[in-house]
CSV table of C-alpha atoms in Angstrom, one decimal:
chain,number,residue,atom,x,y,z
A,28,UNK,CA,-19.3,-26.5,-10.2
A,29,UNK,CA,-17.0,-23.6,-9.5
A,30,UNK,CA,-18.2,-22.7,-6.0
A,31,UNK,CA,-20.7,-24.5,-3.8
A,32,UNK,CA,-22.0,-22.9,-0.5
A,33,UNK,CA,-23.8,-25.3,1.7
A,34,UNK,CA,-25.6,-23.8,4.7
A,35,UNK,CA,-22.8,-21.4,5.2
A,36,UNK,CA,-22.7,-18.4,7.6
A,37,UNK,CA,-20.2,-15.6,7.9
A,38,UNK,CA,-19.6,-13.0,10.6
A,39,UNK,CA,-17.3,-10.9,12.6
A,40,UNK,CA,-16.2,-11.8,16.2
A,41,UNK,CA,-19.2,-13.9,17.1
A,42,UNK,CA,-21.7,-11.7,15.3
A,43,UNK,CA,-23.2,-13.3,12.3
A,44,UNK,CA,-23.4,-11.0,9.4
A,45,UNK,CA,-25.1,-13.4,6.9
A,46,UNK,CA,-26.3,-17.0,7.2
A,47,UNK,CA,-28.4,-19.6,5.5
A,48,UNK,CA,-26.3,-19.5,2.3
A,49,UNK,CA,-27.1,-22.3,-0.2
A,50,UNK,CA,-26.1,-21.7,-3.6
A,51,UNK,CA,-23.8,-22.9,-6.4
A,52,UNK,CA,-22.0,-21.3,-9.2
A,53,UNK,CA,-21.4,-23.3,-12.4
A,54,UNK,CA,-18.7,-22.6,-14.9
A,55,UNK,CA,-19.8,-19.8,-17.3
A,56,UNK,CA,-22.5,-18.5,-14.9
A,57,UNK,CA,-23.1,-14.8,-14.3
A,58,UNK,CA,-24.2,-14.4,-10.7
A,59,UNK,CA,-25.2,-11.1,-9.2
A,60,UNK,CA,-25.3,-10.7,-5.5
A,61,UNK,CA,-27.8,-8.0,-4.6
A,62,UNK,CA,-28.9,-6.5,-1.2
A,63,UNK,CA,-28.9,-3.3,0.7
A,64,UNK,CA,-26.0,-1.9,2.6
A,65,UNK,CA,-25.3,-4.1,5.7
A,66,UNK,CA,-27.0,-7.1,4.1
A,67,UNK,CA,-23.7,-9.1,4.3
A,68,UNK,CA,-22.6,-8.8,0.7
A,69,UNK,CA,-19.0,-7.7,1.5
A,70,UNK,CA,-18.7,-10.4,4.2
A,71,UNK,CA,-19.8,-13.0,1.8
A,72,UNK,CA,-17.1,-11.8,-0.7
A,73,UNK,CA,-14.4,-12.2,1.9
A,74,UNK,CA,-15.7,-15.7,2.5
A,75,UNK,CA,-15.6,-16.6,-1.2
A,76,UNK,CA,-12.1,-15.3,-1.3
A,77,UNK,CA,-11.2,-17.4,1.6
A,78,UNK,CA,-10.1,-14.5,3.6
A,79,UNK,CA,-12.7,-15.5,6.2
A,80,UNK,CA,-13.7,-19.0,7.3
A,81,UNK,CA,-17.4,-19.8,7.4
A,82,UNK,CA,-18.8,-19.9,11.1
A,83,UNK,CA,-20.8,-22.9,10.1
A,84,UNK,CA,-21.6,-24.9,7.0
A,85,UNK,CA,-19.1,-25.0,4.1
A,86,UNK,CA,-17.8,-23.3,1.0
A,87,UNK,CA,-16.2,-25.6,-1.6
A,88,UNK,CA,-14.4,-24.7,-4.6
A,89,UNK,CA,-14.6,-27.1,-7.5
A,90,UNK,CA,-12.5,-27.7,-10.6
A,91,UNK,CA,-9.3,-27.4,-8.5
A,92,UNK,CA,-9.9,-23.6,-8.1
A,93,UNK,CA,-7.3,-22.1,-5.8
A,94,UNK,CA,-7.4,-18.6,-4.1
A,95,UNK,CA,-4.7,-17.5,-6.6
A,96,UNK,CA,-7.0,-18.3,-9.5
A,97,UNK,CA,-9.8,-15.8,-8.5
A,98,UNK,CA,-9.7,-12.6,-10.3
A,99,UNK,CA,-10.9,-10.0,-7.8
A,100,UNK,CA,-11.9,-6.4,-8.4
A,101,UNK,CA,-12.1,-4.8,-4.9
A,102,UNK,CA,-13.8,-1.5,-4.2
A,103,UNK,CA,-11.3,1.4,-4.8
A,104,UNK,CA,-9.7,2.9,-1.7
A,105,UNK,CA,-9.0,6.5,-1.2
A,106,UNK,CA,-5.2,5.9,-1.3
A,107,UNK,CA,-5.4,4.4,-4.8
A,108,UNK,CA,-7.1,7.5,-6.4
A,109,UNK,CA,-3.7,9.5,-6.3
A,110,UNK,CA,-1.3,6.6,-6.6
A,111,UNK,CA,1.7,7.3,-8.8
A,112,UNK,CA,1.9,4.2,-10.9
A,113,UNK,CA,1.5,3.4,-14.6
A,114,UNK,CA,-1.5,1.3,-15.9
A,115,UNK,CA,1.1,-1.3,-16.9
A,116,UNK,CA,2.6,-1.5,-13.4
A,117,UNK,CA,-0.9,-2.0,-11.9
A,118,UNK,CA,-1.9,-4.7,-14.3
A,119,UNK,CA,1.4,-6.5,-13.9
A,120,UNK,CA,0.9,-6.7,-10.2
A,121,UNK,CA,-2.1,-9.1,-10.8
A,122,UNK,CA,0.6,-11.8,-11.4
A,123,UNK,CA,2.0,-11.4,-8.0
A,124,UNK,CA,-0.1,-14.2,-6.4
A,125,UNK,CA,1.0,-16.6,-9.1
A,126,UNK,CA,4.7,-15.7,-8.6
A,127,UNK,CA,4.7,-17.1,-5.1
A,128,UNK,CA,8.1,-16.6,-3.5
A,129,UNK,CA,9.9,-15.6,-6.7
A,130,UNK,CA,10.9,-11.9,-6.5
A,131,UNK,CA,10.7,-10.8,-10.1
A,132,UNK,CA,8.3,-10.9,-13.0
A,133,UNK,CA,9.1,-13.1,-16.0
A,134,UNK,CA,8.7,-12.2,-19.7
A,135,UNK,CA,5.6,-14.3,-19.8
A,136,UNK,CA,4.1,-12.2,-16.9
A,137,UNK,CA,4.7,-9.0,-18.9
A,138,UNK,CA,3.3,-10.5,-22.1
A,139,UNK,CA,0.2,-11.5,-20.2
A,140,UNK,CA,-0.2,-8.0,-18.9
A,141,UNK,CA,0.0,-6.5,-22.3
A,142,UNK,CA,-2.3,-9.1,-23.7
A,143,UNK,CA,-5.1,-8.1,-21.2
A,144,UNK,CA,-4.5,-4.4,-21.9
A,145,UNK,CA,-5.2,-5.1,-25.5
A,146,UNK,CA,-8.2,-7.4,-24.7
A,147,UNK,CA,-9.9,-4.4,-22.8
A,148,UNK,CA,-9.0,-1.9,-25.4
A,149,UNK,CA,-6.8,0.2,-23.1
A,150,UNK,CA,-3.3,-0.5,-24.6
A,151,UNK,CA,-3.1,3.2,-25.2
A,152,UNK,CA,-3.2,3.9,-21.5
A,153,UNK,CA,-0.2,1.5,-20.9
A,154,UNK,CA,2.3,4.2,-19.8
A,155,UNK,CA,-0.2,6.6,-18.4
A,156,UNK,CA,-0.3,7.4,-14.8
A,157,UNK,CA,-3.1,5.7,-12.9
A,158,UNK,CA,-4.2,8.7,-10.9
A,159,UNK,CA,-4.7,10.8,-14.1
A,160,UNK,CA,-7.2,8.3,-15.7
A,161,UNK,CA,-10.9,8.7,-15.5
A,162,UNK,CA,-13.0,6.6,-13.2
A,163,UNK,CA,-14.1,4.3,-16.0
A,164,UNK,CA,-10.6,3.9,-17.3
A,165,UNK,CA,-9.4,3.1,-13.8
A,166,UNK,CA,-11.9,0.3,-13.4
A,167,UNK,CA,-10.8,-1.1,-16.8
A,168,UNK,CA,-7.2,-1.1,-15.6
A,169,UNK,CA,-8.3,-2.9,-12.4
A,170,UNK,CA,-10.3,-5.3,-14.5
A,171,UNK,CA,-7.3,-6.0,-16.6
A,172,UNK,CA,-5.3,-6.7,-13.5
A,173,UNK,CA,-8.0,-9.2,-12.3
A,174,UNK,CA,-7.9,-10.9,-15.6
A,175,UNK,CA,-4.1,-11.2,-15.5
A,176,UNK,CA,-4.6,-13.2,-12.3
A,177,UNK,CA,-7.1,-15.6,-13.6
A,178,UNK,CA,-9.2,-16.8,-16.6
A,179,UNK,CA,-11.6,-18.9,-14.5
A,180,UNK,CA,-13.6,-16.7,-12.0
A,181,UNK,CA,-14.0,-13.0,-11.8
A,182,UNK,CA,-15.3,-11.5,-8.5
A,183,UNK,CA,-16.3,-7.8,-8.7
A,184,UNK,CA,-17.3,-5.8,-5.7
A,185,UNK,CA,-19.5,-2.8,-6.6
A,186,UNK,CA,-17.4,-2.1,-9.7
A,187,UNK,CA,-19.5,0.7,-10.9
A,188,UNK,CA,-19.7,2.8,-7.7
A,189,UNK,CA,-18.7,6.3,-8.6
A,190,UNK,CA,-18.9,5.9,-12.4
A,191,UNK,CA,-21.2,8.0,-14.5
A,192,UNK,CA,-24.1,6.3,-16.3
A,193,UNK,CA,-22.2,6.0,-19.7
A,194,UNK,CA,-19.1,4.4,-18.0
A,195,UNK,CA,-21.4,2.2,-16.0
A,196,UNK,CA,-23.1,0.9,-19.2
A,197,UNK,CA,-19.8,0.4,-20.9
A,198,UNK,CA,-18.4,-1.5,-18.0
A,199,UNK,CA,-21.4,-3.8,-17.8
A,200,UNK,CA,-21.2,-4.5,-21.5
A,201,UNK,CA,-17.4,-5.3,-21.2
A,202,UNK,CA,-18.1,-7.8,-18.4
A,203,UNK,CA,-21.0,-9.4,-20.2
A,204,UNK,CA,-18.6,-9.9,-23.3
A,205,UNK,CA,-16.1,-11.6,-21.0
A,206,UNK,CA,-18.7,-13.7,-19.6
A,207,UNK,CA,-19.9,-14.8,-23.1
A,208,UNK,CA,-16.3,-15.7,-23.7
A,209,UNK,CA,-16.7,-18.3,-21.1
A,210,UNK,CA,-15.5,-16.5,-17.9
A,211,UNK,CA,-17.4,-17.2,-14.7
A,212,UNK,CA,-18.5,-13.9,-13.2
A,213,UNK,CA,-19.7,-13.1,-9.6
A,214,UNK,CA,-20.7,-9.4,-9.2
A,215,UNK,CA,-21.9,-7.6,-6.0
A,216,UNK,CA,-24.1,-4.7,-6.7
A,217,UNK,CA,-27.0,-2.7,-5.3
A,218,UNK,CA,-27.8,-1.7,-8.9
A,219,UNK,CA,-30.7,-4.2,-9.3
A,220,UNK,CA,-31.8,-3.0,-12.8
A,221,UNK,CA,-28.4,-3.8,-14.3
A,222,UNK,CA,-28.2,-7.0,-12.3
A,223,UNK,CA,-31.4,-8.2,-13.8
A,224,UNK,CA,-30.4,-7.1,-17.3
A,225,UNK,CA,-27.1,-9.0,-17.4
A,226,UNK,CA,-26.9,-11.8,-14.8
A,227,UNK,CA,-27.9,-15.3,-15.4
A,228,UNK,CA,-28.4,-16.0,-11.6
A,229,UNK,CA,-29.3,-13.7,-8.7
A,230,UNK,CA,-28.5,-14.2,-5.0
A,231,UNK,CA,-30.5,-11.7,-2.9
A,232,UNK,CA,-29.3,-11.2,0.7
A,233,UNK,CA,-30.6,-9.5,3.7
A,234,UNK,CA,-28.7,-10.9,6.6
A,235,UNK,CA,-29.8,-14.2,5.2
A,236,UNK,CA,-30.4,-15.6,1.8
A,237,UNK,CA,-33.8,-14.3,0.5
A,238,UNK,CA,-33.5,-15.7,-2.9
A,239,UNK,CA,-31.3,-17.8,-5.2
A,240,UNK,CA,-32.1,-18.9,-8.7
A,241,UNK,CA,-32.1,-17.8,-12.3
A,242,UNK,CA,-32.9,-14.2,-13.2
A,243,UNK,CA,-36.2,-15.3,-14.9
A,244,UNK,CA,-37.4,-16.9,-11.7
A,245,UNK,CA,-36.2,-13.9,-9.6
A,246,UNK,CA,-38.4,-11.5,-11.6
A,247,UNK,CA,-41.5,-13.6,-10.8
A,248,UNK,CA,-40.6,-14.3,-7.2
A,249,UNK,CA,-42.1,-12.2,-4.4
A,250,UNK,CA,-38.7,-11.0,-3.3
A,251,UNK,CA,-37.8,-9.9,-6.9
A,252,UNK,CA,-41.1,-8.3,-7.5
A,253,UNK,CA,-40.8,-6.3,-4.4
A,254,UNK,CA,-37.2,-5.3,-4.9
A,255,UNK,CA,-37.2,-4.6,-8.6
A,256,UNK,CA,-40.6,-2.9,-8.4
A,257,UNK,CA,-39.4,-0.8,-5.4
A,258,UNK,CA,-36.3,0.2,-7.3
A,259,UNK,CA,-38.4,1.4,-10.2
A,260,UNK,CA,-40.6,3.5,-7.9
A,261,UNK,CA,-37.7,5.1,-6.2
B,8,UNK,CA,34.2,25.0,-3.1
B,9,UNK,CA,36.3,21.9,-3.8
B,10,UNK,CA,38.9,22.9,-1.2
B,11,UNK,CA,36.0,23.3,1.4
B,12,UNK,CA,35.1,19.7,0.6
B,13,UNK,CA,38.6,18.5,0.9
B,14,UNK,CA,38.9,20.3,4.2
B,15,UNK,CA,35.6,18.9,5.4
B,16,UNK,CA,36.5,15.3,4.7
B,17,UNK,CA,39.9,15.5,6.4
B,18,UNK,CA,37.9,15.2,9.6
B,19,UNK,CA,37.3,11.4,10.2
B,20,UNK,CA,34.1,12.0,12.2
B,21,UNK,CA,32.7,13.9,9.3
B,22,UNK,CA,33.5,11.2,6.9
B,23,UNK,CA,31.7,8.7,9.2
B,24,UNK,CA,28.7,10.9,9.5
B,25,UNK,CA,28.4,11.4,5.8
B,26,UNK,CA,28.8,7.7,5.1
B,27,UNK,CA,26.1,6.7,7.6
B,28,UNK,CA,23.9,9.6,6.6
B,29,UNK,CA,24.0,8.8,2.9
B,30,UNK,CA,23.1,5.2,3.5
B,31,UNK,CA,20.3,6.1,5.9
B,32,UNK,CA,18.9,8.7,3.4
B,33,UNK,CA,18.9,6.1,0.7
B,34,UNK,CA,17.0,3.5,2.7
B,35,UNK,CA,14.6,6.0,4.2
B,36,UNK,CA,13.8,7.3,0.8
B,37,UNK,CA,13.0,3.8,-0.7
B,38,UNK,CA,10.8,2.9,2.2
B,39,UNK,CA,9.2,6.3,2.4
B,40,UNK,CA,7.5,5.8,-1.0
B,41,UNK,CA,5.6,2.9,0.3
B,42,UNK,CA,5.0,4.4,3.7
B,43,UNK,CA,3.6,7.6,2.3
B,44,UNK,CA,1.3,5.9,-0.1
B,45,UNK,CA,0.1,3.5,2.5
B,46,UNK,CA,-0.8,6.5,4.7
B,47,UNK,CA,1.7,5.4,7.2
B,48,UNK,CA,3.8,8.5,7.3
B,49,UNK,CA,3.2,9.1,11.0
B,50,UNK,CA,4.6,5.7,11.8
B,51,UNK,CA,8.1,7.0,11.1
B,52,UNK,CA,7.5,9.9,13.4
B,53,UNK,CA,6.1,7.7,16.1
B,54,UNK,CA,9.0,5.3,15.9
B,55,UNK,CA,11.6,8.0,16.2
B,56,UNK,CA,10.1,9.1,19.5
B,57,UNK,CA,10.1,5.6,20.7
B,58,UNK,CA,13.8,5.7,19.7
B,59,UNK,CA,14.4,8.7,21.8
B,60,UNK,CA,13.0,6.9,24.8
B,61,UNK,CA,15.2,3.9,24.2
B,62,UNK,CA,18.3,6.1,23.7
B,63,UNK,CA,17.6,7.6,27.1
B,64,UNK,CA,17.2,4.1,28.6
B,65,UNK,CA,20.4,3.0,27.0
B,66,UNK,CA,22.3,5.9,28.4
B,67,UNK,CA,20.9,5.2,31.9
B,68,UNK,CA,21.8,1.6,31.7
B,69,UNK,CA,25.3,2.4,30.2
B,70,UNK,CA,24.5,0.1,27.3
B,71,UNK,CA,25.4,0.6,23.6
B,72,UNK,CA,22.5,2.7,22.2
B,73,UNK,CA,21.9,0.8,19.0
B,74,UNK,CA,21.7,-2.6,20.7
B,75,UNK,CA,19.0,-1.4,23.0
B,76,UNK,CA,17.1,0.7,20.5
B,77,UNK,CA,16.9,-1.6,17.6
B,78,UNK,CA,14.9,-4.4,19.2
B,79,UNK,CA,12.6,-2.1,21.1
B,80,UNK,CA,11.9,0.1,18.1
B,81,UNK,CA,11.3,-3.0,15.9
B,82,UNK,CA,8.8,-4.3,18.4
B,83,UNK,CA,7.0,-0.9,18.5
B,84,UNK,CA,6.9,-0.8,14.7
B,85,UNK,CA,5.1,-4.2,14.7
B,86,UNK,CA,2.8,-3.0,17.4
B,87,UNK,CA,1.9,0.2,15.5
B,88,UNK,CA,1.2,-1.7,12.4
B,89,UNK,CA,-1.0,-4.2,14.1
B,90,UNK,CA,-2.9,-1.3,15.8
B,91,UNK,CA,-3.5,0.6,12.5
B,92,UNK,CA,-4.8,-2.5,10.9
B,93,UNK,CA,-7.4,-3.5,13.4
B,94,UNK,CA,-8.2,-1.9,16.7
B,95,UNK,CA,-10.6,0.1,18.7
B,96,UNK,CA,-8.1,2.9,19.0
B,97,UNK,CA,-7.5,4.3,15.6
B,98,UNK,CA,-4.1,4.4,14.0
B,99,UNK,CA,-3.3,8.1,14.2
B,100,UNK,CA,-4.4,8.3,17.9
B,101,UNK,CA,-2.5,5.2,18.8
B,102,UNK,CA,0.8,6.7,17.2
B,103,UNK,CA,0.3,9.9,19.1
B,104,UNK,CA,-0.2,8.0,22.3
B,105,UNK,CA,2.9,5.7,21.9
B,106,UNK,CA,5.2,8.6,20.7
B,107,UNK,CA,4.3,11.1,23.5
B,108,UNK,CA,4.5,8.3,26.1
B,109,UNK,CA,8.0,7.3,25.1
B,110,UNK,CA,9.1,10.9,24.8
B,111,UNK,CA,7.9,11.5,28.4
B,112,UNK,CA,9.6,8.3,29.7
B,113,UNK,CA,12.7,9.2,27.9
B,114,UNK,CA,12.8,12.8,29.4
B,115,UNK,CA,12.1,11.5,32.9
B,116,UNK,CA,14.8,8.8,32.7
B,117,UNK,CA,17.4,11.4,31.5
B,118,UNK,CA,16.5,13.9,34.1
B,119,UNK,CA,16.8,11.2,36.9
B,120,UNK,CA,20.2,9.9,35.6
B,121,UNK,CA,22.3,12.5,33.9
B,122,UNK,CA,20.1,15.6,34.3
B,123,UNK,CA,18.8,17.6,31.5
B,124,UNK,CA,21.9,18.7,29.5
B,125,UNK,CA,23.2,19.0,26.0
B,126,UNK,CA,22.7,15.1,25.6
B,127,UNK,CA,18.9,15.7,25.5
B,128,UNK,CA,19.3,18.4,22.9
B,129,UNK,CA,21.5,16.1,20.8
B,130,UNK,CA,18.9,13.3,21.0
B,131,UNK,CA,16.1,15.7,20.0
B,132,UNK,CA,17.8,17.5,17.1
B,133,UNK,CA,20.7,15.3,16.3
B,134,UNK,CA,24.5,15.6,16.5
B,135,UNK,CA,27.1,15.0,13.7
B,136,UNK,CA,29.5,13.8,16.4
B,137,UNK,CA,27.4,10.9,17.4
B,138,UNK,CA,28.9,8.2,15.0
B,139,UNK,CA,31.6,5.9,16.4
B,140,UNK,CA,33.5,3.5,14.1
B,141,UNK,CA,31.3,0.6,15.4
B,142,UNK,CA,28.3,2.5,14.5
B,143,UNK,CA,29.5,2.9,10.9
B,144,UNK,CA,30.1,-0.8,10.5
B,145,UNK,CA,26.8,-1.7,12.1
B,146,UNK,CA,25.1,0.9,9.9
B,147,UNK,CA,26.7,-0.4,6.6
B,148,UNK,CA,25.7,-4.0,7.6
B,149,UNK,CA,22.0,-3.2,8.4
B,150,UNK,CA,21.8,-0.8,5.4
B,151,UNK,CA,22.9,-3.7,3.1
B,152,UNK,CA,20.1,-5.8,4.7
B,153,UNK,CA,17.6,-3.1,4.0
B,154,UNK,CA,18.6,-2.6,0.5
B,155,UNK,CA,18.8,-6.3,-0.5
B,156,UNK,CA,15.4,-7.0,1.1
B,157,UNK,CA,13.9,-4.0,-0.6
B,158,UNK,CA,15.2,-5.0,-4.0
B,159,UNK,CA,14.1,-8.6,-3.6
B,160,UNK,CA,10.6,-7.6,-2.4
B,161,UNK,CA,10.2,-4.6,-4.6
B,162,UNK,CA,7.3,-6.1,-6.7
B,163,UNK,CA,5.6,-7.5,-3.5
B,164,UNK,CA,5.9,-4.1,-1.9
B,165,UNK,CA,4.3,-2.5,-4.8
B,166,UNK,CA,1.4,-5.0,-4.9
B,167,UNK,CA,0.8,-4.7,-1.1
B,168,UNK,CA,1.1,-0.8,-1.2
B,169,UNK,CA,-1.3,-0.3,-4.2
B,170,UNK,CA,-4.0,-2.7,-3.2
B,171,UNK,CA,-3.7,-4.8,-0.1
B,172,UNK,CA,-7.1,-6.4,-0.5
B,173,UNK,CA,-6.4,-7.6,-4.0
B,174,UNK,CA,-3.0,-8.9,-3.1
B,175,UNK,CA,-4.4,-10.8,-0.1
B,176,UNK,CA,-7.2,-12.3,-2.3
B,177,UNK,CA,-4.7,-13.6,-4.8
B,178,UNK,CA,-2.6,-15.3,-2.2
B,179,UNK,CA,0.1,-12.8,-1.4
B,180,UNK,CA,1.0,-12.9,2.4
B,181,UNK,CA,0.3,-9.3,2.9
B,182,UNK,CA,0.9,-9.4,6.7
B,183,UNK,CA,4.5,-10.8,6.1
B,184,UNK,CA,5.3,-7.9,3.7
B,185,UNK,CA,3.8,-5.3,6.0
B,186,UNK,CA,5.9,-6.6,8.7
B,187,UNK,CA,9.0,-6.5,6.5
B,188,UNK,CA,8.3,-2.9,5.6
B,189,UNK,CA,7.8,-2.1,9.3
B,190,UNK,CA,11.0,-3.9,10.3
B,191,UNK,CA,13.1,-2.1,7.7
B,192,UNK,CA,11.6,1.3,8.6
B,193,UNK,CA,12.4,0.7,12.3
B,194,UNK,CA,16.0,-0.1,11.6
B,195,UNK,CA,16.4,2.8,9.3
B,196,UNK,CA,14.9,5.2,11.8
B,197,UNK,CA,17.1,4.0,14.6
B,198,UNK,CA,20.3,4.3,12.4
B,199,UNK,CA,19.5,7.8,11.3
B,200,UNK,CA,18.0,9.1,14.5
B,201,UNK,CA,21.1,10.2,16.4
B,202,UNK,CA,22.4,12.3,13.5
B,203,UNK,CA,19.2,13.8,12.3
B,204,UNK,CA,17.6,13.9,15.7
B,205,UNK,CA,14.4,12.2,17.0
B,206,UNK,CA,12.2,15.1,16.0
B,207,UNK,CA,13.6,15.4,12.5
B,208,UNK,CA,14.3,11.9,11.3
B,209,UNK,CA,10.8,11.2,9.9
B,210,UNK,CA,11.4,14.0,7.4
B,211,UNK,CA,14.0,11.7,5.7
B,212,UNK,CA,11.2,9.2,5.2
B,213,UNK,CA,8.5,11.6,4.0
B,214,UNK,CA,10.1,14.4,2.0
B,215,UNK,CA,11.9,12.6,-0.8
B,216,UNK,CA,8.8,10.5,-1.6
B,217,UNK,CA,6.4,13.5,-1.6
B,218,UNK,CA,9.0,15.5,-3.6
B,219,UNK,CA,9.3,13.0,-6.4
B,220,UNK,CA,5.6,12.3,-6.5
B,221,UNK,CA,5.3,16.0,-7.6
B,222,UNK,CA,6.9,15.2,-10.9
B,223,UNK,CA,7.1,11.4,-11.4
B,224,UNK,CA,4.3,9.3,-12.7
B,225,UNK,CA,5.3,5.7,-12.3
B,226,UNK,CA,6.0,3.8,-9.1
B,227,UNK,CA,9.4,2.8,-10.3
B,228,UNK,CA,10.5,6.3,-11.2
B,229,UNK,CA,9.1,7.7,-8.0
B,230,UNK,CA,11.2,5.2,-6.1
B,231,UNK,CA,14.4,5.9,-8.1
B,232,UNK,CA,13.9,9.6,-8.1
B,233,UNK,CA,13.3,9.8,-4.3
B,234,UNK,CA,16.4,7.8,-3.7
B,235,UNK,CA,18.4,10.4,-5.7
B,236,UNK,CA,16.7,13.4,-4.2
B,237,UNK,CA,17.2,12.0,-0.7
B,238,UNK,CA,20.9,11.4,-1.1
B,239,UNK,CA,21.6,14.6,-2.9
B,240,UNK,CA,19.6,16.7,-0.3
B,241,UNK,CA,21.5,15.0,2.5
B,242,UNK,CA,24.9,15.7,1.0
B,243,UNK,CA,24.1,19.4,0.3
B,244,UNK,CA,22.6,19.7,3.8
B,245,UNK,CA,25.8,18.3,5.5
B,246,UNK,CA,28.0,20.7,3.4
B,247,UNK,CA,25.9,23.7,4.4
B,248,UNK,CA,25.9,22.7,8.0
B,249,UNK,CA,29.7,22.5,7.9
B,250,UNK,CA,30.1,25.9,6.1
B,251,UNK,CA,27.6,27.8,8.2
B,252,UNK,CA,28.0,25.8,11.4
B,253,UNK,CA,24.2,25.0,11.5
B,254,UNK,CA,22.8,21.8,13.0
B,255,UNK,CA,23.1,18.9,10.5
B,256,UNK,CA,19.6,17.5,10.9
B,257,UNK,CA,17.8,20.7,10.5
B,258,UNK,CA,20.0,21.8,7.6
B,259,UNK,CA,19.2,18.6,5.7
B,260,UNK,CA,15.5,19.1,6.3
B,261,UNK,CA,15.6,22.6,5.0
B,262,UNK,CA,17.4,21.5,1.8
B,263,UNK,CA,14.6,18.9,1.5
B,264,UNK,CA,11.9,21.6,1.9
B,265,UNK,CA,13.7,23.6,-0.9
B,266,UNK,CA,13.7,20.5,-3.2
B,267,UNK,CA,10.1,19.9,-2.5
B,268,UNK,CA,9.2,23.4,-3.4
B,269,UNK,CA,11.3,23.2,-6.6
B,270,UNK,CA,9.7,20.0,-7.8
B,271,UNK,CA,6.3,21.4,-7.0
B,272,UNK,CA,7.0,24.5,-9.0
B,273,UNK,CA,8.4,22.3,-11.9
B,274,UNK,CA,5.2,20.2,-11.9
B,275,UNK,CA,3.0,23.4,-12.1
B,276,UNK,CA,5.2,24.7,-15.0
B,277,UNK,CA,5.0,21.4,-16.8
B,278,UNK,CA,1.2,21.5,-16.3
B,279,UNK,CA,1.0,25.0,-17.8
B,280,UNK,CA,3.1,24.1,-20.8
B,281,UNK,CA,1.0,21.0,-21.6
B,282,UNK,CA,-2.2,23.1,-21.6
């Protein structure tokens, strides 16, 4: 068990954003967290990253997973889009959490950064400027940075927002490939169609937990029928 | 040209001013890269106004300017940082609020004690005569602290500047590093303020970073380039101000403007050639 949520609730300053969370993520799972805007997805992510304590219930990490071992791909901020940094510098910064108090990167850190650039097929971008890359390339660089930080659990927050359909499909394929290689993946998305296509498990939120289970069960459940059907109509 | 330089450096007060100025330019440029990219440029401006208020207070209390200014401005830096992170009053409004308040308090304090005279003008626009021997020693010591901390935390500062959420999630103590950046900025601002002037000091923070970002593509090259740009611009500015008897702070800023335009043009030309 990588993560177990037991009756957990998260919120801000006394207001509960999402509650009734009961789910578990096993090693090698591909969990997709779906829900509309304001359904508590981002709050739950903060909780999973231990940036926020549960108001009630508990979140337990198994297999000796520490926060430094979660590979996180946050939503891009406006400041990043015109940031002068090479792809290599960005990827290397993924090792920062593991460095602790030590000020400089070691040769092993640099090797790990190069290795992950190769793994994602972007070694040709190594010395390119981050702000001059396309959206899809930027996401790959950030994914490489997340992988440099960990090989256990990958947490992606709306990774395909702002990507064109081709880049989106490429990105999902890439994540699916990593997942087949044994990496546990948790992805937050409002793109239900892709979620159903790739994920092994679905967690559906609307201020509370509407559904948790395998993708096959989700498609036959009332929540799933309504949501997936509704998406297709829209 | 050379004889002008020799003549210039035969004045002890000018040597002091140039030494302190070069150190401050270097520190400001290094920190500026991070501040500009974090969208914190206005914090430098806000802090210099707070610095103006504290200088006025120090004069009124007959205390040494730096010993009063540094703790208050450092406190203000932490406050501004906290406010821009989480607050009902948004960051830019909070900075405007604090900087105008301290400006007003400073002006009132001055007019009550010494009256509005050339002192006020010097605080606002800087004076090359402001540096005493003690100031030089203190500046060198503090600048050494800024440089050592910056080098030690360079990689952390990059991580926190590029993506605070990611850094936080992977266990980097982002609040600590934000505080270090704010602390170093506050010290740099106070050191440079009396020479450059409260209204102009933030240009030392902002211009070199923006100038080098026109041309450089990597964080490291941006940092190194802005350090050089800043130091060179300061030196040219001081020499110009000596030759033409113009105010030092303003002259340095004008040289910075020219450097910015040159780099900008260079970038456009490089882009054209590539196409």
